Amino acid sequence: MTIAVDKRTAVGLLVPLLVGALVMVGLGVYGRLHTPTGFAVGPAGFSGALAMKAWLTTGAFLLAIVQVVSALSMWGKLGVTIPAWVHRWSGRVAFLLTVPVAFHCLYALGLQYDVPRVLVHSFLGCFFYGVFAAKMLALPRKGLPGWSLPLLGGAVFVALVGLWLTSSFWFFTTIGVQF
């Protein structure tokens, strides 16, 4: 089976993917070269930084589920119509919830590789922001293949699920549910 892709379509998708790759690599390099400070963001209302990160990531994870359901609705895959603003706003809020978590992880802890769970988590964090950047840059582009946005959105979702499993789920099952 051969898939025909014209040059303009390939270049239109290549630019967001290259920028996403640069974001991913840039975050990884910064996280590895930056000397961790041990502290970055105050846990405002939480018992500590780990609890804050676990709950904010859980909020982003739950909103990511809303993202998948609303995207399926927008693509006509459900028997119900969910307004497009639900998809846009759940995505915005989910992304905003990840920002203090990522800042704390990168600035206070850096990219770590001593523990396999933490290594996977570090790579998933870099991948999440890289593929998110690629998706946001691909959104306004006309003429992209129909599979590109669902694929990028699915990759964002899978990365966030992986981040949640390697952080919040680990925290709640190892340390316990704390606020």
Short mmCIF file of C-alpha atoms in Angstrom, two decimals:
data_model
loop_
_atom_site.label_atom_id
_atom_site.label_comp_id
_atom_site.label_asym_id
_atom_site.label_seq_id
_atom_site.Cartn_x
_atom_site.Cartn_y
_atom_site.Cartn_z
CA MET A 1 0.00 0.00 0.00
CA THR A 2 1.36 3.41 -0.98
CA ILE A 3 0.30 6.63 0.67
CA ALA A 4 0.58 9.65 -1.60
CA VAL A 5 1.53 12.87 0.17
CA ASP A 6 2.18 16.07 -1.73
CA LYS A 7 5.20 18.23 -0.86
CA ARG A 8 3.17 21.07 0.64
CA THR A 9 1.37 18.70 3.00
CA ALA A 10 4.63 17.06 4.06
CA VAL A 11 6.29 20.42 4.74
CA GLY A 12 3.17 21.64 6.54
CA LEU A 13 3.44 18.74 8.97
CA LEU A 14 7.22 18.72 9.10
CA VAL A 15 7.52 22.20 10.61
CA PRO A 16 5.34 21.47 13.69
CA LEU A 17 7.08 18.12 14.16
CA LEU A 18 10.54 19.71 13.99
CA VAL A 19 9.57 22.43 16.46
CA GLY A 20 8.08 19.78 18.76
CA ALA A 21 11.30 17.76 18.53
CA LEU A 22 13.32 20.88 19.40
CA VAL A 23 11.08 21.53 22.42
CA MET A 24 11.47 17.93 23.54
CA VAL A 25 15.24 17.87 23.17
CA GLY A 26 15.62 21.38 24.61
CA LEU A 27 13.72 20.45 27.77
CA GLY A 28 15.73 17.26 28.14
CA VAL A 29 19.05 19.03 27.70
CA TYR A 30 18.04 21.79 30.12
CA GLY A 31 16.80 19.25 32.67
CA ARG A 32 20.05 17.31 32.43
CA LEU A 33 22.50 20.25 32.42
CA HIS A 34 20.71 22.48 34.93
CA THR A 35 21.86 22.03 38.52
CA PRO A 36 18.69 21.08 40.45
CA THR A 37 17.78 23.52 43.23
CA GLY A 38 15.64 21.15 45.28
CA PHE A 39 12.86 23.74 45.41
CA ALA A 40 10.96 25.62 42.71
CA VAL A 41 7.27 26.13 43.47
CA GLY A 42 5.59 26.53 46.84
CA PRO A 43 2.94 23.88 47.44
CA ALA A 44 0.20 26.49 48.17
CA GLY A 45 -2.48 24.66 50.12
CA PHE A 46 -0.87 21.23 49.78
CA SER A 47 1.13 19.29 52.35
CA GLY A 48 4.20 19.35 50.10
CA ALA A 49 5.51 19.65 46.57
CA LEU A 50 4.93 15.97 45.75
CA ALA A 51 1.28 16.16 46.86
CA MET A 52 0.80 19.35 44.83
CA LYS A 53 2.30 17.75 41.72
CA ALA A 54 0.25 14.56 42.18
CA TRP A 55 -3.06 16.43 42.47
CA LEU A 56 -2.38 18.91 39.66
CA THR A 57 -1.35 16.04 37.38
CA THR A 58 -4.48 14.14 38.38
CA GLY A 59 -6.58 17.17 37.42
CA ALA A 60 -4.81 17.37 34.05
CA PHE A 61 -5.31 13.61 33.59
CA LEU A 62 -9.05 13.85 34.25
CA LEU A 63 -9.33 16.80 31.86
CA ALA A 64 -7.40 14.78 29.27
CA ILE A 65 -10.20 12.21 29.42
CA VAL A 66 -12.64 15.07 28.73
CA GLN A 67 -10.37 15.98 25.80
CA VAL A 68 -10.62 12.50 24.29
CA VAL A 69 -14.40 12.30 24.71
CA SER A 70 -14.97 15.81 23.33
CA ALA A 71 -12.59 15.15 20.40
CA LEU A 72 -14.49 11.97 19.55
CA SER A 73 -17.68 14.02 19.61
CA MET A 74 -16.19 16.71 17.36
CA TRP A 75 -15.08 14.03 14.87
CA GLY A 76 -18.60 12.57 14.87
CA LYS A 77 -17.62 9.30 16.57
CA LEU A 78 -20.17 9.62 19.39
CA GLY A 79 -23.94 9.79 19.15
CA VAL A 80 -23.90 13.02 21.12
CA THR A 81 -22.57 16.48 20.32
CA ILE A 82 -20.32 18.13 22.86
CA PRO A 83 -19.68 21.84 22.22
CA ALA A 84 -16.23 22.62 20.82
CA TRP A 85 -15.60 25.08 23.66
CA VAL A 86 -15.56 22.11 26.08
CA HIS A 87 -12.63 20.66 24.16
CA ARG A 88 -10.79 23.98 23.93
CA TRP A 89 -11.23 24.94 27.59
CA SER A 90 -10.57 21.50 29.06
CA GLY A 91 -7.33 21.46 27.07
CA ARG A 92 -6.32 24.93 28.19
CA VAL A 93 -6.97 24.18 31.85
CA ALA A 94 -5.26 20.77 31.62
CA PHE A 95 -2.18 22.40 30.09
CA LEU A 96 -2.13 25.15 32.73
CA LEU A 97 -2.28 22.52 35.48
CA THR A 98 0.87 20.91 34.08
CA VAL A 99 2.95 24.10 34.01
CA PRO A 100 3.79 24.38 37.75
CA VAL A 101 4.41 20.63 37.82
CA ALA A 102 6.82 20.76 34.88
CA PHE A 103 8.53 23.87 36.24
CA HIS A 104 9.08 22.16 39.59
CA CYS A 105 10.27 18.95 37.96
CA LEU A 106 12.75 20.68 35.65
CA TYR A 107 14.00 23.43 37.94
CA ALA A 108 14.02 21.64 41.30
CA LEU A 109 14.79 18.07 40.21
CA GLY A 110 16.13 18.09 36.66
CA LEU A 111 16.09 15.14 34.28
CA GLN A 112 16.97 12.11 36.38
CA TYR A 113 18.00 8.66 35.24
CA ASP A 114 18.96 6.74 38.40
CA VAL A 115 15.54 5.10 38.94
CA PRO A 116 13.78 3.53 35.92
CA ARG A 117 10.36 4.98 36.88
CA VAL A 118 11.85 8.46 37.15
CA LEU A 119 13.77 8.08 33.89
CA VAL A 120 10.59 7.08 32.05
CA HIS A 121 8.76 9.96 33.75
CA SER A 122 11.47 12.44 32.69
CA PHE A 123 11.35 11.28 29.08
CA LEU A 124 7.54 11.34 29.03
CA GLY A 125 7.55 14.90 30.37
CA CYS A 126 9.83 16.08 27.58
CA PHE A 127 7.80 14.11 25.02
CA PHE A 128 4.51 15.56 26.33
CA TYR A 129 5.59 19.17 25.84
CA GLY A 130 7.20 18.41 22.48
CA VAL A 131 4.16 16.68 21.03
CA PHE A 132 1.87 19.31 22.59
CA ALA A 133 3.85 22.04 20.80
CA ALA A 134 3.61 20.10 17.53
CA LYS A 135 -0.15 19.68 17.93
CA MET A 136 -0.72 23.35 18.70
CA LEU A 137 1.34 24.38 15.67
CA ALA A 138 -0.47 21.88 13.43
CA LEU A 139 -3.97 23.02 14.47
CA PRO A 140 -4.22 26.15 12.31
CA ARG A 141 -2.56 24.58 9.26
CA LYS A 142 -4.79 23.78 6.32
CA GLY A 143 -4.35 20.75 4.12
CA LEU A 144 -2.79 18.38 6.65
CA PRO A 145 -3.68 14.71 6.40
CA GLY A 146 -6.84 13.84 8.31
CA TRP A 147 -4.93 11.50 10.61
CA SER A 148 -2.40 14.11 11.79
CA LEU A 149 -4.42 15.88 14.51
CA PRO A 150 -5.92 12.69 15.99
CA LEU A 151 -2.45 11.13 16.02
CA LEU A 152 -0.85 14.15 17.69
CA GLY A 153 -3.74 14.49 20.14
CA GLY A 154 -3.54 10.79 20.93
CA ALA A 155 0.19 11.10 21.55
CA VAL A 156 -0.43 14.02 23.95
CA PHE A 157 -3.02 11.89 25.77
CA VAL A 158 -0.78 8.81 25.95
CA ALA A 159 2.11 10.92 27.26
CA LEU A 160 -0.10 12.48 29.94
CA VAL A 161 -1.44 9.07 30.99
CA GLY A 162 2.15 7.82 31.24
CA LEU A 163 3.11 10.88 33.28
CA TRP A 164 0.16 10.31 35.60
CA LEU A 165 1.02 6.62 36.04
CA THR A 166 4.69 7.34 36.78
CA SER A 167 3.95 10.18 39.20
CA SER A 168 0.47 10.59 40.69
CA PHE A 169 -0.51 6.92 40.65
CA TRP A 170 2.89 6.04 42.09
CA PHE A 171 2.50 8.75 44.77
CA PHE A 172 -1.02 7.70 45.77
CA THR A 173 -0.18 3.98 45.92
CA THR A 174 3.26 4.34 47.54
CA ILE A 175 2.98 7.34 49.85
CA GLY A 176 -0.79 7.51 50.19
CA VAL A 177 -3.52 10.01 49.41
CA GLN A 178 -2.45 13.33 50.89
CA PHE A 179 -3.50 16.89 50.22
#
